[in-house]
PDB file of C-alpha atoms in Angstrom:
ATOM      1  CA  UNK A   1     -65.140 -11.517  48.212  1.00 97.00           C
ATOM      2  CA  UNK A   2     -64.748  -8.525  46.212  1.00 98.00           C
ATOM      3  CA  UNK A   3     -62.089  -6.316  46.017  1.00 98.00           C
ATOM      4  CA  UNK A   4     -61.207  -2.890  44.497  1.00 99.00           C
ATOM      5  CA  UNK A   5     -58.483  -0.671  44.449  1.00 99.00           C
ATOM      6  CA  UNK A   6     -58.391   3.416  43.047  1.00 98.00           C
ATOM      7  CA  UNK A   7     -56.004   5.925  42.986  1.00 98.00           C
ATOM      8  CA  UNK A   8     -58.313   9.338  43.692  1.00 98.00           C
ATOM      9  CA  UNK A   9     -55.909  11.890  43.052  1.00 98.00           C
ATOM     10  CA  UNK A  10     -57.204  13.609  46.608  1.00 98.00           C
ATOM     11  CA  UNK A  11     -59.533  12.053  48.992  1.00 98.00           C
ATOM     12  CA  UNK A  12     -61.290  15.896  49.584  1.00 97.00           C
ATOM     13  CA  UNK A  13     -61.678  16.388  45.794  1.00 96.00           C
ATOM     14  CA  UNK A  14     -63.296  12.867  45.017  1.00 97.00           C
ATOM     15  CA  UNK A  15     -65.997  13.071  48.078  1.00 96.00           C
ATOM     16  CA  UNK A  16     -66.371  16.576  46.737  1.00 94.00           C
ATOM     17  CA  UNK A  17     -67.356  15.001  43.318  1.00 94.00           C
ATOM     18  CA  UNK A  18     -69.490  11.994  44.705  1.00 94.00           C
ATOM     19  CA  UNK A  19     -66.920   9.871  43.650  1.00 96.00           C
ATOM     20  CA  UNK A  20     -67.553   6.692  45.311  1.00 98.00           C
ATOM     21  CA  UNK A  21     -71.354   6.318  43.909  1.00 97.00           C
ATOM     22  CA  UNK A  22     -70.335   3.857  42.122  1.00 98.00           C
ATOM     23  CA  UNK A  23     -70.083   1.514  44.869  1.00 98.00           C
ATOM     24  CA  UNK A  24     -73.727   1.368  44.556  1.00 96.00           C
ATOM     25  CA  UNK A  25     -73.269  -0.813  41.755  1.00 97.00           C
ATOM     26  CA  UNK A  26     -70.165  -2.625  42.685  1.00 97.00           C
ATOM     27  CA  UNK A  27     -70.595  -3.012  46.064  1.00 97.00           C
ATOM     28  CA  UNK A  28     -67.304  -4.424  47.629  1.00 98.00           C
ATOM     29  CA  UNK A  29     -65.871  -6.348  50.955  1.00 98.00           C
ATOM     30  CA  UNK A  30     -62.606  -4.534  50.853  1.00 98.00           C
ATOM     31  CA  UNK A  31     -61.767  -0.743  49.146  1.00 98.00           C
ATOM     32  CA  UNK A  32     -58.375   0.169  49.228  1.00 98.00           C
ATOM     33  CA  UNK A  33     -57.593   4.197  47.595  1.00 98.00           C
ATOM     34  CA  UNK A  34     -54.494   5.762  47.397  1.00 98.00           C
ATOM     35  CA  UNK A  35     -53.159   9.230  46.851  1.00 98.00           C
ATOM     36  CA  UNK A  36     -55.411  10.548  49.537  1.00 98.00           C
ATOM     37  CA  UNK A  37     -53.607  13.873  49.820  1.00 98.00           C
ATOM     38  CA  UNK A  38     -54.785  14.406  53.388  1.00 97.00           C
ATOM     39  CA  UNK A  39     -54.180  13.942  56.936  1.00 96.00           C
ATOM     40  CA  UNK A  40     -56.917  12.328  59.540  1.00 95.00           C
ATOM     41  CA  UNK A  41     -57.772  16.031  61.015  1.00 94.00           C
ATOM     42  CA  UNK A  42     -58.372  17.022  57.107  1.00 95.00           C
ATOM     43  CA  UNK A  43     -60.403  14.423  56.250  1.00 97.00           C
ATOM     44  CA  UNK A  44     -63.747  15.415  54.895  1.00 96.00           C
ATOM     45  CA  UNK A  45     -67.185  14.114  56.713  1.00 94.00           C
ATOM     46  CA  UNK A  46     -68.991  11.101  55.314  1.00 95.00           C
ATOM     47  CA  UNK A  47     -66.671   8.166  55.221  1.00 97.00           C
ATOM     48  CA  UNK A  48     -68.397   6.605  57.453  1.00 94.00           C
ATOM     49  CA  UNK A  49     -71.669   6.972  55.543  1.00 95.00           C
ATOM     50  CA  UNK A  50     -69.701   4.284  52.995  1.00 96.00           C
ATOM     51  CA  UNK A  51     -70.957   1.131  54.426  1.00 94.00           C
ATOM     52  CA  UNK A  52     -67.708   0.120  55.756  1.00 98.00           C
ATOM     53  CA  UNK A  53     -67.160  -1.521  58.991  1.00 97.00           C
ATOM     54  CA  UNK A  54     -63.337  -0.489  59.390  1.00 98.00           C
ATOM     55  CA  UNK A  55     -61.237   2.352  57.880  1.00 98.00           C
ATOM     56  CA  UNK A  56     -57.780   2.666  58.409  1.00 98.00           C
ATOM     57  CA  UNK A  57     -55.511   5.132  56.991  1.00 98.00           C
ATOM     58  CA  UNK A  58     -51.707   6.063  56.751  1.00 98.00           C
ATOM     59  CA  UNK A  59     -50.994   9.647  55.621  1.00 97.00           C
ATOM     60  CA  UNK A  60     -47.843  11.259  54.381  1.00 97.00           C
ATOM     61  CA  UNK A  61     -46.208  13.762  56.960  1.00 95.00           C
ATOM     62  CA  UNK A  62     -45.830  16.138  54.193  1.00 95.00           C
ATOM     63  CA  UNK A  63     -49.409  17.884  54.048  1.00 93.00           C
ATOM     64  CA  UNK A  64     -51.308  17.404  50.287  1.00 95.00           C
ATOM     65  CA  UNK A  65     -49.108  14.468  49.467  1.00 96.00           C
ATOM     66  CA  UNK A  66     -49.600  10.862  49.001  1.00 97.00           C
ATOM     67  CA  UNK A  67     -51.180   8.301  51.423  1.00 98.00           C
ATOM     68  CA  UNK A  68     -53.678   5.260  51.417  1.00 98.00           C
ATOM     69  CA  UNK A  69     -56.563   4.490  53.195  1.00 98.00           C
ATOM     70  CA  UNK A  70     -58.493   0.984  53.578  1.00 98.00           C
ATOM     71  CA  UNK A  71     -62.046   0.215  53.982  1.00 98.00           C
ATOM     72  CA  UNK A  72     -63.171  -2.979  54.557  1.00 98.00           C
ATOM     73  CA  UNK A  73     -65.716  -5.376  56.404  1.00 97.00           C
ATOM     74  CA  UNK A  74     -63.785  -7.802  57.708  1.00 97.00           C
ATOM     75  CA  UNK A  75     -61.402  -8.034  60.827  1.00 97.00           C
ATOM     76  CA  UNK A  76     -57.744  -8.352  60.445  1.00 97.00           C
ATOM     77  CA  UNK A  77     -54.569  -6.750  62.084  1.00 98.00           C
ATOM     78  CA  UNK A  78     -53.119  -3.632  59.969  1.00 98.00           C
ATOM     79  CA  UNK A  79     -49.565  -2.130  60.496  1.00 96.00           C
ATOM     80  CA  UNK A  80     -47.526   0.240  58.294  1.00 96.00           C
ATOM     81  CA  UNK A  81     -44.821  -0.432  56.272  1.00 94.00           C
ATOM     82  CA  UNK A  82     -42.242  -2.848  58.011  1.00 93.00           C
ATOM     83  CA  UNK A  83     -39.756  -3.297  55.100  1.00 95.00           C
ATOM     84  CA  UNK A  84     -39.428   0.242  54.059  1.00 94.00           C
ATOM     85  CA  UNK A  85     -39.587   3.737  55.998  1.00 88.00           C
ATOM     86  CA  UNK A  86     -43.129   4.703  55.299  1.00 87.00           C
ATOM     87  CA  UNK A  87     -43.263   8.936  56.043  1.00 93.00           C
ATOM     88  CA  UNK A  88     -44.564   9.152  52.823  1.00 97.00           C
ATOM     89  CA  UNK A  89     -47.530   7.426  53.669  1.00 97.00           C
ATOM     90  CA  UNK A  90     -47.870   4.512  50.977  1.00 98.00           C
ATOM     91  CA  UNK A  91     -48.300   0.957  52.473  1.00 98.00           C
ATOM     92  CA  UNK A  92     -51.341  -0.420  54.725  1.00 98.00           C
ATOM     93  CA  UNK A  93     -50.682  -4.078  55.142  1.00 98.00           C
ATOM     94  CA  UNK A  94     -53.847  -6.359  56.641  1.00 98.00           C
ATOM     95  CA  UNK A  95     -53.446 -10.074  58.199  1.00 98.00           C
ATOM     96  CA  UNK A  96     -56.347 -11.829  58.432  1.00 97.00           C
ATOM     97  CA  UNK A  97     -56.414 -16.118  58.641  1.00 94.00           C
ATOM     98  CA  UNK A  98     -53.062 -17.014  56.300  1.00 97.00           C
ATOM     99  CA  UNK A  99     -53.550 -13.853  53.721  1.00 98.00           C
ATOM    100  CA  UNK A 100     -51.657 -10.874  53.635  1.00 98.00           C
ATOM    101  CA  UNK A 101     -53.183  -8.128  51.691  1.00 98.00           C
ATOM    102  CA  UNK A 102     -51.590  -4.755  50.725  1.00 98.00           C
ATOM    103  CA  UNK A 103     -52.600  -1.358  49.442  1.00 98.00           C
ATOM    104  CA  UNK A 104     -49.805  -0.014  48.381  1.00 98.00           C
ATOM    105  CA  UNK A 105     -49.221   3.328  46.479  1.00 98.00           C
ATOM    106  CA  UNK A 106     -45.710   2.929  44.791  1.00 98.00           C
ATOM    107  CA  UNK A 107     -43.398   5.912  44.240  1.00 97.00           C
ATOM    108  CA  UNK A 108     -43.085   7.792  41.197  1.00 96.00           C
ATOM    109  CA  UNK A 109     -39.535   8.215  39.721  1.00 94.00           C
ATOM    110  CA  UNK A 110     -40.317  10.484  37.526  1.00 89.00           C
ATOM    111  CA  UNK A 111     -38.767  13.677  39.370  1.00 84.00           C
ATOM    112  CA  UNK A 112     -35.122  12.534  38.412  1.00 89.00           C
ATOM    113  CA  UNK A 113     -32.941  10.052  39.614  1.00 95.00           C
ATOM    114  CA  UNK A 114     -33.143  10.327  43.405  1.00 96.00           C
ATOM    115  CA  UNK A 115     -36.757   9.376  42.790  1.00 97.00           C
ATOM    116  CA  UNK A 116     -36.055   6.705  40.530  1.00 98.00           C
ATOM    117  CA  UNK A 117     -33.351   5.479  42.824  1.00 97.00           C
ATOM    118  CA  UNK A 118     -35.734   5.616  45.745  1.00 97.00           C
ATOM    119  CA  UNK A 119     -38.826   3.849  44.057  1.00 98.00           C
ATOM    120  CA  UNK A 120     -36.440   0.815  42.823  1.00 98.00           C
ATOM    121  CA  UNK A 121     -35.328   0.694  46.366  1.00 97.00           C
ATOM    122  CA  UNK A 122     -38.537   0.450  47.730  1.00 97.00           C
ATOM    123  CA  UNK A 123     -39.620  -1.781  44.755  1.00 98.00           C
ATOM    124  CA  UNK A 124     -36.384  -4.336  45.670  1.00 98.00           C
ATOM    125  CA  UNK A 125     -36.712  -4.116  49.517  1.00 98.00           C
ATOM    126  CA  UNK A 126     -40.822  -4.974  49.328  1.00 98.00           C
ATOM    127  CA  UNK A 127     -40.012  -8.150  46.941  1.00 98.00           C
ATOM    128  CA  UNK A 128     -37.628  -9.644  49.512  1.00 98.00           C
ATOM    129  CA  UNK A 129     -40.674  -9.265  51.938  1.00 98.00           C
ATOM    130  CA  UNK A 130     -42.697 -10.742  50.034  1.00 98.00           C
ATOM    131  CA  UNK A 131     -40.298 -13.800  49.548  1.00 98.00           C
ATOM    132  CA  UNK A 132     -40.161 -14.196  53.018  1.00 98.00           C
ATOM    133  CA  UNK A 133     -43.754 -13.877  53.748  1.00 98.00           C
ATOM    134  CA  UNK A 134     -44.472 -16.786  50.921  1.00 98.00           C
ATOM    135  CA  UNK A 135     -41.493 -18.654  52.500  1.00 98.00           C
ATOM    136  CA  UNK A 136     -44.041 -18.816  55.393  1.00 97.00           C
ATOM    137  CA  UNK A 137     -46.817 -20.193  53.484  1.00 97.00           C
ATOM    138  CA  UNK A 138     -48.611 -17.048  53.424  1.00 98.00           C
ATOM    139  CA  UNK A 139     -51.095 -15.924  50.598  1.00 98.00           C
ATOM    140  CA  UNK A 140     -50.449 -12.981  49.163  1.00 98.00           C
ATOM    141  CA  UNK A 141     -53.113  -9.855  47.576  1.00 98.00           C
ATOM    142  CA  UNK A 142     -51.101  -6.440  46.852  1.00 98.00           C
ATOM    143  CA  UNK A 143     -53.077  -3.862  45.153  1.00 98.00           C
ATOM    144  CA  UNK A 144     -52.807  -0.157  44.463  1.00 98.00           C
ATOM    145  CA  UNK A 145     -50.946   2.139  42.045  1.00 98.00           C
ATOM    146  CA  UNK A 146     -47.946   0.585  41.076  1.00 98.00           C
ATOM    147  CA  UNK A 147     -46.518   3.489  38.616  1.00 98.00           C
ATOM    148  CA  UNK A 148     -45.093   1.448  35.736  1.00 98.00           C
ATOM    149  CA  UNK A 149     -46.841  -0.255  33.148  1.00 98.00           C
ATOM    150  CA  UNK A 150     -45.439  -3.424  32.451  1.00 98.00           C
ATOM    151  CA  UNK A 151     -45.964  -4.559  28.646  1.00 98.00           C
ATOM    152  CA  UNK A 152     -45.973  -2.281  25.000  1.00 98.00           C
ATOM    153  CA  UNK A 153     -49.504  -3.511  25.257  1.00 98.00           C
ATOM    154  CA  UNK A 154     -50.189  -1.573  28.620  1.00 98.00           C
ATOM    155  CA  UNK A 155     -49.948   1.751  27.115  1.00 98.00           C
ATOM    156  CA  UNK A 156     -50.836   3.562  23.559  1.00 98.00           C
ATOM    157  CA  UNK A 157     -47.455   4.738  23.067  1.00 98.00           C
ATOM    158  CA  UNK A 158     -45.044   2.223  24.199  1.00 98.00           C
ATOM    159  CA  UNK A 159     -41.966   3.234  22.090  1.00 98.00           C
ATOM    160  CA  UNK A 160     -42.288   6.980  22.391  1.00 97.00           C
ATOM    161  CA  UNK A 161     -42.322   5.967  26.273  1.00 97.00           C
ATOM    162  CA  UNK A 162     -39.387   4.142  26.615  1.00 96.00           C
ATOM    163  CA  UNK A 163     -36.801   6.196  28.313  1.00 96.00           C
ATOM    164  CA  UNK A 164     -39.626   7.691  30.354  1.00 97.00           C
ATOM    165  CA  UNK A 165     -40.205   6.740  34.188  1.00 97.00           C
ATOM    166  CA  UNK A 166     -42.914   4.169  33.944  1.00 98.00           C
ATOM    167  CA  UNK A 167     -41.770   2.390  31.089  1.00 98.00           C
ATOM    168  CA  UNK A 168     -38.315   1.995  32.025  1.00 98.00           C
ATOM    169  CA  UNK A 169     -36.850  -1.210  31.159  1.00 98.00           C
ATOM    170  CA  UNK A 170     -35.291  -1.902  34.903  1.00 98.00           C
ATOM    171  CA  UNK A 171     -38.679  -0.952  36.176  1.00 98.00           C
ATOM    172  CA  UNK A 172     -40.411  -3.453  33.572  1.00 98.00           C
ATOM    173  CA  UNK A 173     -38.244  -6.286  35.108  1.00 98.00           C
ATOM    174  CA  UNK A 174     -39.306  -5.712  38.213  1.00 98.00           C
ATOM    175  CA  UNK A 175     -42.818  -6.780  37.382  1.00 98.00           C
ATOM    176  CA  UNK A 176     -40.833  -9.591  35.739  1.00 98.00           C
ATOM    177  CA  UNK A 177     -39.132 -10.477  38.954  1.00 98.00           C
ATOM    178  CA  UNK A 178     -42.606 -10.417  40.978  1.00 98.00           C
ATOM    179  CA  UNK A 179     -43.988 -12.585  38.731  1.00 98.00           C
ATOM    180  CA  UNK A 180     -41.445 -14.983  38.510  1.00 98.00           C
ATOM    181  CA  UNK A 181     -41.081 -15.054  42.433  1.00 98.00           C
ATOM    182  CA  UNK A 182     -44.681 -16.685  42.636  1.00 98.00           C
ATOM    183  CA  UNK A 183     -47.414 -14.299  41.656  1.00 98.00           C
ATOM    184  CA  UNK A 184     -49.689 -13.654  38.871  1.00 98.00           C
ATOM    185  CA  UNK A 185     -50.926 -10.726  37.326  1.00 99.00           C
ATOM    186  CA  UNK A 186     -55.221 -10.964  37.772  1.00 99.00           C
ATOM    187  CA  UNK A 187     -55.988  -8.598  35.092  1.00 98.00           C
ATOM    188  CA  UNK A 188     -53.833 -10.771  32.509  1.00 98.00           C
ATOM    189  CA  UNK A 189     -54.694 -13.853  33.923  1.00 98.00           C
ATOM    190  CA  UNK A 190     -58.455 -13.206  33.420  1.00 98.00           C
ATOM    191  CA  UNK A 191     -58.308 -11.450  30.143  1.00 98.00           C
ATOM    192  CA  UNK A 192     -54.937 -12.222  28.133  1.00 98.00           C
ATOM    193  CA  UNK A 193     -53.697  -9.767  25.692  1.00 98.00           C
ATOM    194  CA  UNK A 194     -56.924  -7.659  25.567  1.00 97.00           C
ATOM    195  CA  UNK A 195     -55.571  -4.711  24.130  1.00 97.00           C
ATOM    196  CA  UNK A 196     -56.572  -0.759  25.230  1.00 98.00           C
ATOM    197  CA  UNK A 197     -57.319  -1.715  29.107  1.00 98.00           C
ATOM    198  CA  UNK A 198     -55.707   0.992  30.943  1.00 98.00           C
ATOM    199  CA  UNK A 199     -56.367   2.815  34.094  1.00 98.00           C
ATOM    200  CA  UNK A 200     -54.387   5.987  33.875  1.00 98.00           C
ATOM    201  CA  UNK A 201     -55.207   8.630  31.516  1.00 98.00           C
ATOM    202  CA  UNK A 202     -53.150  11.957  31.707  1.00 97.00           C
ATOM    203  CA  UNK A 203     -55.573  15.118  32.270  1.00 95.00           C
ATOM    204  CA  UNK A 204     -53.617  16.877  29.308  1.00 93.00           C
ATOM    205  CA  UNK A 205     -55.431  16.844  25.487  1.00 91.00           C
ATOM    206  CA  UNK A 206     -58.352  15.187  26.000  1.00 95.00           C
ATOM    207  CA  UNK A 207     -56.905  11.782  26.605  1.00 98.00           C
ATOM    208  CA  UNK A 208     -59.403   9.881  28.248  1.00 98.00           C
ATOM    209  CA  UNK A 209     -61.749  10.742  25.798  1.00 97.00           C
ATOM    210  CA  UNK A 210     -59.850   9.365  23.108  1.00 97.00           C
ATOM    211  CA  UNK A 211     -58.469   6.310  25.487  1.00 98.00           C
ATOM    212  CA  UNK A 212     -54.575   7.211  25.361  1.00 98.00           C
ATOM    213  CA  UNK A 213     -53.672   5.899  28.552  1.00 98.00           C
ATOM    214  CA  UNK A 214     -51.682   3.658  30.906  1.00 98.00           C
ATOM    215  CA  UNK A 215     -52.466   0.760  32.756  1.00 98.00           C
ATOM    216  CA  UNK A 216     -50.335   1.223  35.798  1.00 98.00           C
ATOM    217  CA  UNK A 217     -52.454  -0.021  38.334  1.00 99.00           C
ATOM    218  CA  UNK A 218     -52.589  -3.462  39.285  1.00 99.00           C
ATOM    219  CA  UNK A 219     -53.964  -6.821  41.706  1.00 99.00           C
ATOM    220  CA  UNK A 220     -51.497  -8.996  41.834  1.00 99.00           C
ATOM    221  CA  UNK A 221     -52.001 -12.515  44.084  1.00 99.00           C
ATOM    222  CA  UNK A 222     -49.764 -15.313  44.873  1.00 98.00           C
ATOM    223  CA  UNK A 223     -49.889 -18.028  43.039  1.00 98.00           C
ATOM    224  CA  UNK A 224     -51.361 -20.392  45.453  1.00 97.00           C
ATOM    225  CA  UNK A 225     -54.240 -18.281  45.660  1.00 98.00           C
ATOM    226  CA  UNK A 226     -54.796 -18.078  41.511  1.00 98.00           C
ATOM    227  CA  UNK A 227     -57.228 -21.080  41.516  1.00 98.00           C
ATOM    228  CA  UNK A 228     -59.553 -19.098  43.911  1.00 98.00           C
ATOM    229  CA  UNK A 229     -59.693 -15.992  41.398  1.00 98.00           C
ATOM    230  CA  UNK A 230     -63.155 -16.243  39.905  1.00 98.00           C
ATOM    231  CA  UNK A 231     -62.804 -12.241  37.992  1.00 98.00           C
ATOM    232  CA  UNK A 232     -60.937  -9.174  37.811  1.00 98.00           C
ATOM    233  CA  UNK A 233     -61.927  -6.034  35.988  1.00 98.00           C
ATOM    234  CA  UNK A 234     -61.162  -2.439  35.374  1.00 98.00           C
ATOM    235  CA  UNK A 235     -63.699   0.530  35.913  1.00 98.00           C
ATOM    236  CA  UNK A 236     -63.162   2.790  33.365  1.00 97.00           C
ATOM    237  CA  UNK A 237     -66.260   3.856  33.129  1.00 97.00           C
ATOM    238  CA  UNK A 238     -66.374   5.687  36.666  1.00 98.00           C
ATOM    239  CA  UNK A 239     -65.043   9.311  36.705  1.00 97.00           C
ATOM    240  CA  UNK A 240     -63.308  11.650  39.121  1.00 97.00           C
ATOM    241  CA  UNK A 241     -59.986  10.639  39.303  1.00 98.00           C
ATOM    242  CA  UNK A 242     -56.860  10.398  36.654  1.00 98.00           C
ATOM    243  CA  UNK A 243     -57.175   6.833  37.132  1.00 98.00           C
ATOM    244  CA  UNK A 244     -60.102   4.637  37.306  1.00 98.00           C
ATOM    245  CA  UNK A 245     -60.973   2.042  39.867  1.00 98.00           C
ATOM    246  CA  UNK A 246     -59.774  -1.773  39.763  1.00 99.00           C
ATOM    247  CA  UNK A 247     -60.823  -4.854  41.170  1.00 98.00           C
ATOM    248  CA  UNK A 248     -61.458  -8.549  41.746  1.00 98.00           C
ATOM    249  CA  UNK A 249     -63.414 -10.870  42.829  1.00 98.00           C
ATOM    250  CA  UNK A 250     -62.059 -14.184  44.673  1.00 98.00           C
ATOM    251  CA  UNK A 251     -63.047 -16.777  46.779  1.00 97.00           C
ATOM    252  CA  UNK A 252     -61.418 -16.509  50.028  1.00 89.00           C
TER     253      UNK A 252
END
């Protein structure tokens, strides 16, 4: 099964651009996006037309803003967020047999501390989930946009970054604390310390072009489902978006 995972900056704008051609060439079982910036009665004619056999969505009440949307061929229950008041429109969760898999796009805190405040809160109170769902032998896939990268090695400037939302040591150690609660990091776990994999660039000075970038977005499985990961990979080749499409592959 392969799965990938993209931030599109703006559902409109990327169908707009013929953003998801690329599919052609990595066809996939399960496409979760986030940052959608629209709600269902906005959303722009051709999804279907994917390949898909299910999309489900959950949009942000406030119009232009944030939310996810899943594509996949399999069947499975989805629900919203039920450790966290989702308005904002930023979890899809989907059961299917013993896995749990989200698509999740985390909060920035980069808009001063009540942000901050609020993404740690939401990064703390979906952790203790996801002890409890392990606790009951599930196995776990969460992908999406998690807004921090997590090592020096995860971004081109590292020290000029680290009092900067993102890079902030207490959002580091959260990554720390996911990992240590039972999970593994795919990307890493493939690759090791490859150095200059990212898959945020900002839009400002040309810094895609010259690879001065982020990696901020992330699979992350459960350790009991690590010995089934056969590949994950970044994108970075595909265009549209600030951030560039993710994925695995794993045999589930």
């Amino acid at each position: 099964m392969r799965l990938i995972s993209w931030n599109v900056n703006g559902l409109r704008a990327i169908m707009g651009k013929n953003g998801f051609e690329f599919l052609k060439d990595y066809p996939c079982d399960f496409l979760g996006i986030q940052e959608i910036k629209a709600s269902s009665d906005k959303f722009p004619k051709g999804l279907d037309e994917l390949g898909f056999k299910n999309i489900k969505s959950n949009s942000a009440k406030r119009a232009g803003y944030s939310g996810v949307m899943s594509f996949f061929n399999f069947d499975c229950e989805t629900k919203f967020a039920e450790f966290f008041p989702d308005d904002e429109g930023r979890v899809l969760e989907h059961n299917f047999k013993d896995i749990v898999l989200f698509n999740i796009y985390f909060p920035n805190g980069q808009n001063g501390d009540e942000r901050l405040n609020y993404k740690m809160k939401f990064y703390d109170d979906f952790l203790v989930y996801l002890q409890n769902l392990l606790a009951n032998g599930k196995k776990i896939i969460i992908c999406g946009d998690v807004n921090t990268a997590h090592r020096p090695i995860d971004l081109t400037h590292p020290k000029a970054n680290e009092k900067t939302s993102g890079f902030l040591p207490i959002e580091r150690e959260w990554i720390d604390k996911l990992l240590n609660s039972g999970f593994v990091d795919t990307f890493r776990f493939k690759h090791g310390d490859i150095p200059e994999k990212y898959s945020w660039w900002s839009y400002r000075a040309g810094a895609r072009n010259r690879n001065v970038g982020w990696r901020i977005d992330y699979f992350f499985i459960s350790n009991n489902l690590a010995p089934y990961l056969k590949d994950a990979f970044i994108l970075d080749n595909v265009l549209g978006s600030d951030h560039c499409p993710i994925g695995i592959d794993i045999d589930i």
